[in-house]
PDB file of C-alpha atoms in Angstrom:
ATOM      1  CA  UNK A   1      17.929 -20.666   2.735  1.00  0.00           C
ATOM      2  CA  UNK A   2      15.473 -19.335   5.155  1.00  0.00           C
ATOM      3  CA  UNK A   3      17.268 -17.673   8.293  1.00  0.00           C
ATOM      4  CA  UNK A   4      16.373 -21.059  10.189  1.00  0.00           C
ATOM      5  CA  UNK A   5      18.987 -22.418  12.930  1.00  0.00           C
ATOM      6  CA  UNK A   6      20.095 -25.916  11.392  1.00  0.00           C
ATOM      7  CA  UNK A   7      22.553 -29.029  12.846  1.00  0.00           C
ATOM      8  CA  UNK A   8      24.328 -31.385  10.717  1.00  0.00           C
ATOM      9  CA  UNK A   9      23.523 -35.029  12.295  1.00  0.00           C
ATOM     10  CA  UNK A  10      24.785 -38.573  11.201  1.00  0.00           C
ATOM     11  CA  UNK A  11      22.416 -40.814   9.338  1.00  0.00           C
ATOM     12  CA  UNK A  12      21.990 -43.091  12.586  1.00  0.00           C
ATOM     13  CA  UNK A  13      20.587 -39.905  14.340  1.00  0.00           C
ATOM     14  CA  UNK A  14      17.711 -39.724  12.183  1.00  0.00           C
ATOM     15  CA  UNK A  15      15.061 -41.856  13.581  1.00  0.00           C
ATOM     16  CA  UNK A  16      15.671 -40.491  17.173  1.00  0.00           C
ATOM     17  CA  UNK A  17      15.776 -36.552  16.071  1.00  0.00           C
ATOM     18  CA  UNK A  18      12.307 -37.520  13.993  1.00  0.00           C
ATOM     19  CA  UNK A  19      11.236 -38.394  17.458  1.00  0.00           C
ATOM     20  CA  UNK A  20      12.208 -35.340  19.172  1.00  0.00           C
ATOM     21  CA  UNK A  21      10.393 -33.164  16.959  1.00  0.00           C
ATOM     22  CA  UNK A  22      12.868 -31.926  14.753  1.00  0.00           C
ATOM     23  CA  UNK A  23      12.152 -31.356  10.870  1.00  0.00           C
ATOM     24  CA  UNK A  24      14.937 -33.734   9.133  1.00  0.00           C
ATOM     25  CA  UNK A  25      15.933 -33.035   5.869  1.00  0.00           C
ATOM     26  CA  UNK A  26      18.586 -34.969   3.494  1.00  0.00           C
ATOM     27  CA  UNK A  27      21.736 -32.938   2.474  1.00  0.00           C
ATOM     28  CA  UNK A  28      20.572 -33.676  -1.224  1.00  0.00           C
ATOM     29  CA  UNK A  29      17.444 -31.725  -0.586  1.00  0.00           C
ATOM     30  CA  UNK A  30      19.024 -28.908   0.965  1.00  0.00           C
ATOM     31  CA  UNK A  31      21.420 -28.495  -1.551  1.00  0.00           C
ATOM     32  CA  UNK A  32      18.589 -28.286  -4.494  1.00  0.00           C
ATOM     33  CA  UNK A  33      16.619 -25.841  -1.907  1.00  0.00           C
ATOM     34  CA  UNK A  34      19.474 -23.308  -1.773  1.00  0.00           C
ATOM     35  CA  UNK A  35      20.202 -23.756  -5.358  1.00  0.00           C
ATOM     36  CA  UNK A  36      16.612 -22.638  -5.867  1.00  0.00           C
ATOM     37  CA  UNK A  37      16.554 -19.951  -3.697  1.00  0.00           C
ATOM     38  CA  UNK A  38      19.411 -18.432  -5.023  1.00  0.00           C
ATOM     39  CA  UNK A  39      17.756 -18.673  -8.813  1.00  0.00           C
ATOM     40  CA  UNK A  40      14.667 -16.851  -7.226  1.00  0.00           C
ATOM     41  CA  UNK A  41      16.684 -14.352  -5.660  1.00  0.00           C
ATOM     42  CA  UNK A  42      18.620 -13.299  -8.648  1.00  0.00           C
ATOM     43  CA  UNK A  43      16.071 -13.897 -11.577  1.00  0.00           C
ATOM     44  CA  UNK A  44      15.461 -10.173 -12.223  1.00  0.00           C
ATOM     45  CA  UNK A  45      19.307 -10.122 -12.782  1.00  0.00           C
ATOM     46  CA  UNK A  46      19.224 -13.007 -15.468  1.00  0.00           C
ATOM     47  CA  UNK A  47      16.053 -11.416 -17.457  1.00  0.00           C
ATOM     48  CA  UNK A  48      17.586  -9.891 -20.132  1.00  0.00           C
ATOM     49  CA  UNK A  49      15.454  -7.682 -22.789  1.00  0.00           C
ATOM     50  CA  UNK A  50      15.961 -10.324 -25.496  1.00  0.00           C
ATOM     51  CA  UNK A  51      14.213 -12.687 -23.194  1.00  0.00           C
ATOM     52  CA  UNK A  52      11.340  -9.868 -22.483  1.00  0.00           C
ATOM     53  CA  UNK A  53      10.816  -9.559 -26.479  1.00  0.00           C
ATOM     54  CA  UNK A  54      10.645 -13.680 -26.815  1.00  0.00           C
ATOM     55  CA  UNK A  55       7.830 -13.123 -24.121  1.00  0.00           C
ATOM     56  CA  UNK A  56       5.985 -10.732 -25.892  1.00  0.00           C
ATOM     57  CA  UNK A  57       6.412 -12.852 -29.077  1.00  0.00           C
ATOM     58  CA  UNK A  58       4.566 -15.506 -27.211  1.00  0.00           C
ATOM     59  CA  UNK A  59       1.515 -12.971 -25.875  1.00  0.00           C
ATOM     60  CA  UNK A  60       0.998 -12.059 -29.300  1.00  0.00           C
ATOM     61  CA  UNK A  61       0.083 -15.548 -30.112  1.00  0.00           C
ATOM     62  CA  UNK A  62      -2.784 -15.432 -28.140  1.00  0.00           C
ATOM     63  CA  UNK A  63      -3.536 -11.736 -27.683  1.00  0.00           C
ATOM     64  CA  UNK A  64      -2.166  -9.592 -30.177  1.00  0.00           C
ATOM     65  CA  UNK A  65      -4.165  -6.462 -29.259  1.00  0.00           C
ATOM     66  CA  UNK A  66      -2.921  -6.066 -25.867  1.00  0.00           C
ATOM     67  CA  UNK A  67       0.742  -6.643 -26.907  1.00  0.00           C
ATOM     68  CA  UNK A  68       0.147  -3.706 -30.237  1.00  0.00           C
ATOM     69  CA  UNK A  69      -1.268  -1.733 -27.626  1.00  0.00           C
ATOM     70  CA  UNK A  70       1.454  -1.897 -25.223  1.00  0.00           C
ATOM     71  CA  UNK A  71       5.047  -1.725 -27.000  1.00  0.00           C
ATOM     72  CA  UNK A  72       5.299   0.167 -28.248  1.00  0.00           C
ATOM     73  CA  UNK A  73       2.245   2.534 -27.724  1.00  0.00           C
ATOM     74  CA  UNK A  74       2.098   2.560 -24.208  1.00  0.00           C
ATOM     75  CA  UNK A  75       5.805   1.925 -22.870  1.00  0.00           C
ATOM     76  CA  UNK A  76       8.878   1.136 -24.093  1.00  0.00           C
ATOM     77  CA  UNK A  77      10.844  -2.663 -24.359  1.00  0.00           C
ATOM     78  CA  UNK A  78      12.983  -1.437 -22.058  1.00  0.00           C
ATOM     79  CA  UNK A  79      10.431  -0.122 -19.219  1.00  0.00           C
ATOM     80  CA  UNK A  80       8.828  -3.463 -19.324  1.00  0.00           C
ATOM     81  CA  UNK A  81      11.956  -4.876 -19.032  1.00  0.00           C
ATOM     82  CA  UNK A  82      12.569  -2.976 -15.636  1.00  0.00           C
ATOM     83  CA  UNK A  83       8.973  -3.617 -14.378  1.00  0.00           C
ATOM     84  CA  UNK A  84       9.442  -7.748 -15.018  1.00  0.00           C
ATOM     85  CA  UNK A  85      12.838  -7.503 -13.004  1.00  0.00           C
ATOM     86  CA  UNK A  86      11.415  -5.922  -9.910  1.00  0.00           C
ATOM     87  CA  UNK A  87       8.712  -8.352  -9.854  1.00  0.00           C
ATOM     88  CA  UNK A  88      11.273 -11.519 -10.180  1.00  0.00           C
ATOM     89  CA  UNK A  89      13.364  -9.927  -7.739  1.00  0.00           C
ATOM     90  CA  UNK A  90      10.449 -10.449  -5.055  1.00  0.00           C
ATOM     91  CA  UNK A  91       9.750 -13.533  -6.553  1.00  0.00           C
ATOM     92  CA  UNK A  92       6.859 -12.647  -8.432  1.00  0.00           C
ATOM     93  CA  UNK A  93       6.191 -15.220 -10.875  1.00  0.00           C
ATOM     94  CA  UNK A  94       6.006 -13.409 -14.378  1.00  0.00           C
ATOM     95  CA  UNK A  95       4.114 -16.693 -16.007  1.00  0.00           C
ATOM     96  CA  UNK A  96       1.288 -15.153 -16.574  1.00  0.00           C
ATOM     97  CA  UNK A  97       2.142 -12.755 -19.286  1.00  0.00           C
ATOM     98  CA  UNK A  98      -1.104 -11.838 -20.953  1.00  0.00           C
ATOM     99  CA  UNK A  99      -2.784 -10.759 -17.255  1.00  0.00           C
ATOM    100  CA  UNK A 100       0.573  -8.558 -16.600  1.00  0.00           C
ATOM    101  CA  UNK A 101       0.404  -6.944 -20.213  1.00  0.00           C
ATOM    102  CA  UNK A 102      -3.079  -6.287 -19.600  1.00  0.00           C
ATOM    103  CA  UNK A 103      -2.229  -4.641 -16.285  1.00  0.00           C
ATOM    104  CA  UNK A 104       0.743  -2.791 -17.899  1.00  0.00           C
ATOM    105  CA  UNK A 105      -1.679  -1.119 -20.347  1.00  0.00           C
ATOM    106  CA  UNK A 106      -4.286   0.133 -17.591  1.00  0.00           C
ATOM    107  CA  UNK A 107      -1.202   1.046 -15.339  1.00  0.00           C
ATOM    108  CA  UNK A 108       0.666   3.267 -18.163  1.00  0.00           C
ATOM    109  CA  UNK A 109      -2.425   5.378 -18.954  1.00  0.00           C
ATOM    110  CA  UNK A 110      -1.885   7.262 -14.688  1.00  0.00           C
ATOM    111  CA  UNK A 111       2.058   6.613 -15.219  1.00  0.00           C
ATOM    112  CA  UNK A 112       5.516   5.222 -16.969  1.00  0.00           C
ATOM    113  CA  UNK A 113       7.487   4.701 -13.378  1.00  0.00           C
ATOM    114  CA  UNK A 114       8.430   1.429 -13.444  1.00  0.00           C
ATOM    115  CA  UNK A 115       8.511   1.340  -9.166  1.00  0.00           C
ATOM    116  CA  UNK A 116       4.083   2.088  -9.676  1.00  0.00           C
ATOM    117  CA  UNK A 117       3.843   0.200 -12.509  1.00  0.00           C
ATOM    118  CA  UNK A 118       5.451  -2.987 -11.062  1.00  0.00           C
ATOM    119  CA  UNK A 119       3.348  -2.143  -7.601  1.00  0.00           C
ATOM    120  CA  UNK A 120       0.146  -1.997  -9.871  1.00  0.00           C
ATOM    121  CA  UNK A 121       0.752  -5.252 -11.464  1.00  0.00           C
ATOM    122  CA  UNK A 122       1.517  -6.631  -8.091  1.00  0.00           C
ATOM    123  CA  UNK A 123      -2.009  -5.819  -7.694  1.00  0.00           C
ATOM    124  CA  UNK A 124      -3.681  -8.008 -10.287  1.00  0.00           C
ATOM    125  CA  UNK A 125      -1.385 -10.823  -9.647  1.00  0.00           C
ATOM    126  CA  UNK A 126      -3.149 -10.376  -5.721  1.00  0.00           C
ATOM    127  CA  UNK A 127      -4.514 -14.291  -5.894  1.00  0.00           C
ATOM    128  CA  UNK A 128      -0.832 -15.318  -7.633  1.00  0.00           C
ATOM    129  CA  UNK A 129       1.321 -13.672  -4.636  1.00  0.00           C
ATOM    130  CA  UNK A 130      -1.132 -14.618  -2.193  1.00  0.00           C
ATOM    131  CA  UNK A 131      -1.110 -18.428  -3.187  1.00  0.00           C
ATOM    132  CA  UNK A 132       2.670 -18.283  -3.141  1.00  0.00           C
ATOM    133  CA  UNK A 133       2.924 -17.518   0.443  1.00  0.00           C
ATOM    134  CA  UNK A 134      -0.650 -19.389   2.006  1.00  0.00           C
ATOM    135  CA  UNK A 135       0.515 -21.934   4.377  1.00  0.00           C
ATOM    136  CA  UNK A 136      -0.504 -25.893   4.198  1.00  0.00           C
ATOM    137  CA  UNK A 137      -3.644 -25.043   5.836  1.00  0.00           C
ATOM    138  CA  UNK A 138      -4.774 -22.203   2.948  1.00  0.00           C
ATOM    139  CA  UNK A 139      -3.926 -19.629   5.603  1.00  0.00           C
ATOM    140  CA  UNK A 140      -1.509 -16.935   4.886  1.00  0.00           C
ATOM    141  CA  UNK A 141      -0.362 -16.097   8.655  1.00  0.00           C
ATOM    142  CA  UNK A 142       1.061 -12.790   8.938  1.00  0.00           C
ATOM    143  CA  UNK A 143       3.419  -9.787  10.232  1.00  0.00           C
ATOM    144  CA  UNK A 144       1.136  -6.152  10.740  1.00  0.00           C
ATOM    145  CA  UNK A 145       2.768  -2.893  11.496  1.00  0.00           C
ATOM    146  CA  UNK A 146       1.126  -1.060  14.327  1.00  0.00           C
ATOM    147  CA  UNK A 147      -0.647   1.938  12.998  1.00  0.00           C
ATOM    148  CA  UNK A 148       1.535   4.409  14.267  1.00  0.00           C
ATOM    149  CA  UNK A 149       4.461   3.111  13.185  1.00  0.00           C
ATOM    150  CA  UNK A 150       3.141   2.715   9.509  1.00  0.00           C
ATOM    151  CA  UNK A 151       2.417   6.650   9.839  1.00  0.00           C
ATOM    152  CA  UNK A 152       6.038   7.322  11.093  1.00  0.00           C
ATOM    153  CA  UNK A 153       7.318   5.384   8.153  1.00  0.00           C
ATOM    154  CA  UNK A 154       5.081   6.749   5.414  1.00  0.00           C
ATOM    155  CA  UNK A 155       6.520  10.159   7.330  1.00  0.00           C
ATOM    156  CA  UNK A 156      10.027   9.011   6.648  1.00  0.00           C
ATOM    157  CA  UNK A 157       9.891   8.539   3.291  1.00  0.00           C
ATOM    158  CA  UNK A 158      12.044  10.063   0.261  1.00  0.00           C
ATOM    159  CA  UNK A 159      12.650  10.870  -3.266  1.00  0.00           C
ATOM    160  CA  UNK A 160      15.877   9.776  -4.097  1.00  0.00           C
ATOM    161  CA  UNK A 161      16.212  10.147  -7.675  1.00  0.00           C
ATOM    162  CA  UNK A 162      13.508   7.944  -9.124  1.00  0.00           C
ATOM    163  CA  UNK A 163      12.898   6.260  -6.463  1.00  0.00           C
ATOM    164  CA  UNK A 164      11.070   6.198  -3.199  1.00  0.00           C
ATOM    165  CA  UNK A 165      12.793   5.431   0.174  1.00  0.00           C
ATOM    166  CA  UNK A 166      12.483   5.335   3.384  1.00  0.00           C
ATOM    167  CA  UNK A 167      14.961   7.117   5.328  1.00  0.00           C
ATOM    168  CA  UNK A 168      16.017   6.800   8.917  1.00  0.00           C
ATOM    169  CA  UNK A 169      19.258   7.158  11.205  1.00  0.00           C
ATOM    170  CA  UNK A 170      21.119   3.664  11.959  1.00  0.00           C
ATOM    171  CA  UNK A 171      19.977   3.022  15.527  1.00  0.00           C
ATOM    172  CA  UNK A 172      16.298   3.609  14.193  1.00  0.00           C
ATOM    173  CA  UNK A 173      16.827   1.392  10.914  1.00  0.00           C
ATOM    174  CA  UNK A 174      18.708  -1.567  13.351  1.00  0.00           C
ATOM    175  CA  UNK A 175      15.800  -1.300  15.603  1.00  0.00           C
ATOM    176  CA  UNK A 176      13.084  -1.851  13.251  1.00  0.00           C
ATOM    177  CA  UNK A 177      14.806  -4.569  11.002  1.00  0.00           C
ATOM    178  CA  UNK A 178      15.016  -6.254  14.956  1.00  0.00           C
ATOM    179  CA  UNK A 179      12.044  -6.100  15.412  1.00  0.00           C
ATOM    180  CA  UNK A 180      10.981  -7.749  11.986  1.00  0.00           C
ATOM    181  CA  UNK A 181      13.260 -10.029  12.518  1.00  0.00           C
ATOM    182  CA  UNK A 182      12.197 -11.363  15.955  1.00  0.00           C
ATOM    183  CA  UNK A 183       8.399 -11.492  14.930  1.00  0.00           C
ATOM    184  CA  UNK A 184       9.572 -13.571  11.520  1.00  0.00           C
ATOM    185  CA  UNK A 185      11.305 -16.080  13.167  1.00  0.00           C
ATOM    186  CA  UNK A 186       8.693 -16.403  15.772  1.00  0.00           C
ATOM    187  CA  UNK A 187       6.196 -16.690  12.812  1.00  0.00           C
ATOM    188  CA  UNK A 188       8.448 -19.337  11.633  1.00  0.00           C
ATOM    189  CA  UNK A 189       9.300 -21.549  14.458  1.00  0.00           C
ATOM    190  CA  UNK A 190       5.702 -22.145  14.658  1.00  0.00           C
ATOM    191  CA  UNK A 191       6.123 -23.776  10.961  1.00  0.00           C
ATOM    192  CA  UNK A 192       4.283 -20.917   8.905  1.00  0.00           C
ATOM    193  CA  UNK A 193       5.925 -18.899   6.231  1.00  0.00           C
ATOM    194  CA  UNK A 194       6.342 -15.361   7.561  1.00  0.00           C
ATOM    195  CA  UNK A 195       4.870 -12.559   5.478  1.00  0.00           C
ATOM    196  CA  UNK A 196       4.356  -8.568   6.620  1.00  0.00           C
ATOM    197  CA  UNK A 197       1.635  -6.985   5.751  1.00  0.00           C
ATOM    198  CA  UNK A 198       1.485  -3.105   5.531  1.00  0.00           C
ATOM    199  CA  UNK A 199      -0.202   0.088   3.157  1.00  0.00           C
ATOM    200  CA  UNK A 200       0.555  -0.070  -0.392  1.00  0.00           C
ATOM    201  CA  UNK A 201       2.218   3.259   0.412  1.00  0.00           C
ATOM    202  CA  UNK A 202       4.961   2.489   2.467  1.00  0.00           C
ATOM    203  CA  UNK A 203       5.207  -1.715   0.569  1.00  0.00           C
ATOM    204  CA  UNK A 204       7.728  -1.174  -2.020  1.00  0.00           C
ATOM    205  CA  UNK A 205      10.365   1.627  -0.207  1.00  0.00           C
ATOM    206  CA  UNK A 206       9.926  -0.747   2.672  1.00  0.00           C
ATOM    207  CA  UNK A 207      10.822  -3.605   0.918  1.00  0.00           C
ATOM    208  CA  UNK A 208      14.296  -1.855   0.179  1.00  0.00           C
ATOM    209  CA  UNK A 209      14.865  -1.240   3.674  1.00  0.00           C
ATOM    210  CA  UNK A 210      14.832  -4.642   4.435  1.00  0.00           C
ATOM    211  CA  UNK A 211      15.657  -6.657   1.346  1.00  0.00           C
ATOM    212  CA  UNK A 212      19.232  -7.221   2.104  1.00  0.00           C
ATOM    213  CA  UNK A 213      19.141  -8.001   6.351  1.00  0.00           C
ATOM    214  CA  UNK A 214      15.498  -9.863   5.765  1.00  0.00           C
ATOM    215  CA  UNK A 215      15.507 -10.874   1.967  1.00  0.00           C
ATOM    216  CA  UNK A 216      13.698 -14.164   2.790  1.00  0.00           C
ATOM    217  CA  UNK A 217      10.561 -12.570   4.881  1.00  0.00           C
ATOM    218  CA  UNK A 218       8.301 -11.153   1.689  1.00  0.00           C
ATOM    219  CA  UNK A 219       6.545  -7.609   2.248  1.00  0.00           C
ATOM    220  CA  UNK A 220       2.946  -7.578   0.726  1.00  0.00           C
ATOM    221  CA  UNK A 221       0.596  -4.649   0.710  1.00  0.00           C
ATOM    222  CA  UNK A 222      -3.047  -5.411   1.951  1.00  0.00           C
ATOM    223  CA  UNK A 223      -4.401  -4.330  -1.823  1.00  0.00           C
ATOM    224  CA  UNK A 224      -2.679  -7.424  -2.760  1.00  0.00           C
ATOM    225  CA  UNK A 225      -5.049  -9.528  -0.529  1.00  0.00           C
ATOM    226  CA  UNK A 226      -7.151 -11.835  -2.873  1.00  0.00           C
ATOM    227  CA  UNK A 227     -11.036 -11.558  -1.364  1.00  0.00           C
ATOM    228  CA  UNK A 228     -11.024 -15.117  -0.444  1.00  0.00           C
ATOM    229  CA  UNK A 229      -7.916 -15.434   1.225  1.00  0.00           C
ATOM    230  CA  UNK A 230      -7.885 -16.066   4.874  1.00  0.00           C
ATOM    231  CA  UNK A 231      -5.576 -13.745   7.336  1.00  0.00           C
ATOM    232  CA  UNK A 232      -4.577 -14.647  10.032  1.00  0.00           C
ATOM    233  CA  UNK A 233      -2.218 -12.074  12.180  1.00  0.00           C
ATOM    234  CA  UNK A 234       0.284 -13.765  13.916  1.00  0.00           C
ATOM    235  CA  UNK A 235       2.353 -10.710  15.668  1.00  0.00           C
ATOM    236  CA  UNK A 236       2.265  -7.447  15.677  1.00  0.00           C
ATOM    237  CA  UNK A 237       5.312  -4.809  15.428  1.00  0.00           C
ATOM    238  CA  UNK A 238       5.056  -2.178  17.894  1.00  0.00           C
ATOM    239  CA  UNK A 239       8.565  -0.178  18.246  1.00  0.00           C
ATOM    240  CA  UNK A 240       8.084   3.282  18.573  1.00  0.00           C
ATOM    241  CA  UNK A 241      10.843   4.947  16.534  1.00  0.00           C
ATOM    242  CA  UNK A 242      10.442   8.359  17.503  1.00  0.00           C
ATOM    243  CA  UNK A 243      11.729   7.189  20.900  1.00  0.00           C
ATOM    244  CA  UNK A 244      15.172   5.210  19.778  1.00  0.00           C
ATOM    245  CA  UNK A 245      17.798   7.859  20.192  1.00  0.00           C
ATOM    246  CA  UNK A 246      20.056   8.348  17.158  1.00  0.00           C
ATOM    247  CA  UNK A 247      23.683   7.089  17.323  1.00  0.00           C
TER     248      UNK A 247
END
């Protein structure tokens, strides 16, 4: 579920790999772990717009005026729909509906793309995301970019139809997602959930550059640090891109 190397072991093993140092873990459990991670991973696919409406129906109860004000006088069913799928696909809980609608109707007054509008709302959910990835010891230990290679990248970027990527030649892109990779499971094998940190600029297109090599390591802008959460920088990615020649 998480990248991590893994051995199968007999049940009379246990006790002595316990020992050792290694993290045991019942087949049952890992099972019901995968399961779970897959769910996460494809919620925004299962979200349907019938199940956005029941939602709303459910706001209403207990804020009316934000949900008259928003559908449809701000966007349409269908736009929230889109916004509430690319924050499940990053595993942004969607729970709390009546701070998201209320952050829906701020964000559609500057714009209706659902890419800014989902970033915005990522934004006032900052203690929600945060809490989701703080370690056991309320420290959320993380991945920076170096500055110059957050410029290069924020250089590289695109319009592709409605939406924002960053673009770069194969030996360039298989370099960086390397290095990423090397400093998550380094972050990792020290028992700490891995998260990168970068500009809200360069968080979402860089999020599709690496959802489908890294889609367990979560990419969080620093505007969705809460105050009060502790960070602590655990590695720091350095490759110089202008340097790696193209294939």
């Amino acid at each position: 579920a998480f990248g991590l190397p893994a051995f199968w072991i007999s049940e009379e093993e246990r006790p002595h790999a316990e020992v050792s140092g290694f993290t045991v873990v019942d087949a049952a459990s890992v099972l019901t772990t995968h399961l779970g991670e897959v769910v996460k991973r494809h919620a925004g696919e299962l979200l349907t717009l019938q199940d956005v409406k029941e939602l709303l129906e459910s706001v209403k109860q207990h804020d009316a005026a934000v949900v008259e004000e928003l559908i449809p006088g701000s966007l349409s069913l269908a736009e929230m729909h889109e916004v509430l799928r690319r924050l499940l696909s990053e595993g942004v809980p969607i729970r709390n509906m009546i701070r998201i609608a209320e952050a829906l109707v701020e964000g559609a007054r500057q714009t209706r793309d659902p890419e800014l509008l989902a970033e915005h709302v990522r934004r006032a959910l900052a203690r929600t995301i945060c809490n989701i990835y703080r370690s056991a010891d309320g420290v959320l230990h993380a991945i920076a970019l170096a500055p110059q290679l957050e410029e290069y990248l924020a250089g590289s970027i695109q319009a592709i139809g409605n939406t924002r990527h960053i673009v770069l030649d194969a030996a360039k892109l298989q370099r960086l997602l390397t290095e990423i990779s090397n400093a998550a499971e380094s972050v990792a094998a020290q028992g700490w959930q891995p998260v990168v940190l970068c500009s809200a600029a360069i968080r979402a297109p860089l999020r599709r550059l690496t959802e489908r090599s890294l889609p367990s390591v979560p990419i969080l802008s620093y505007a969705e640090l809460a105050p009060d959460v502790s960070v602590q920088t655990e590695a720091l990615v350095r490759v110089s891109l202008e340097e790696v020649s193209a294939i």
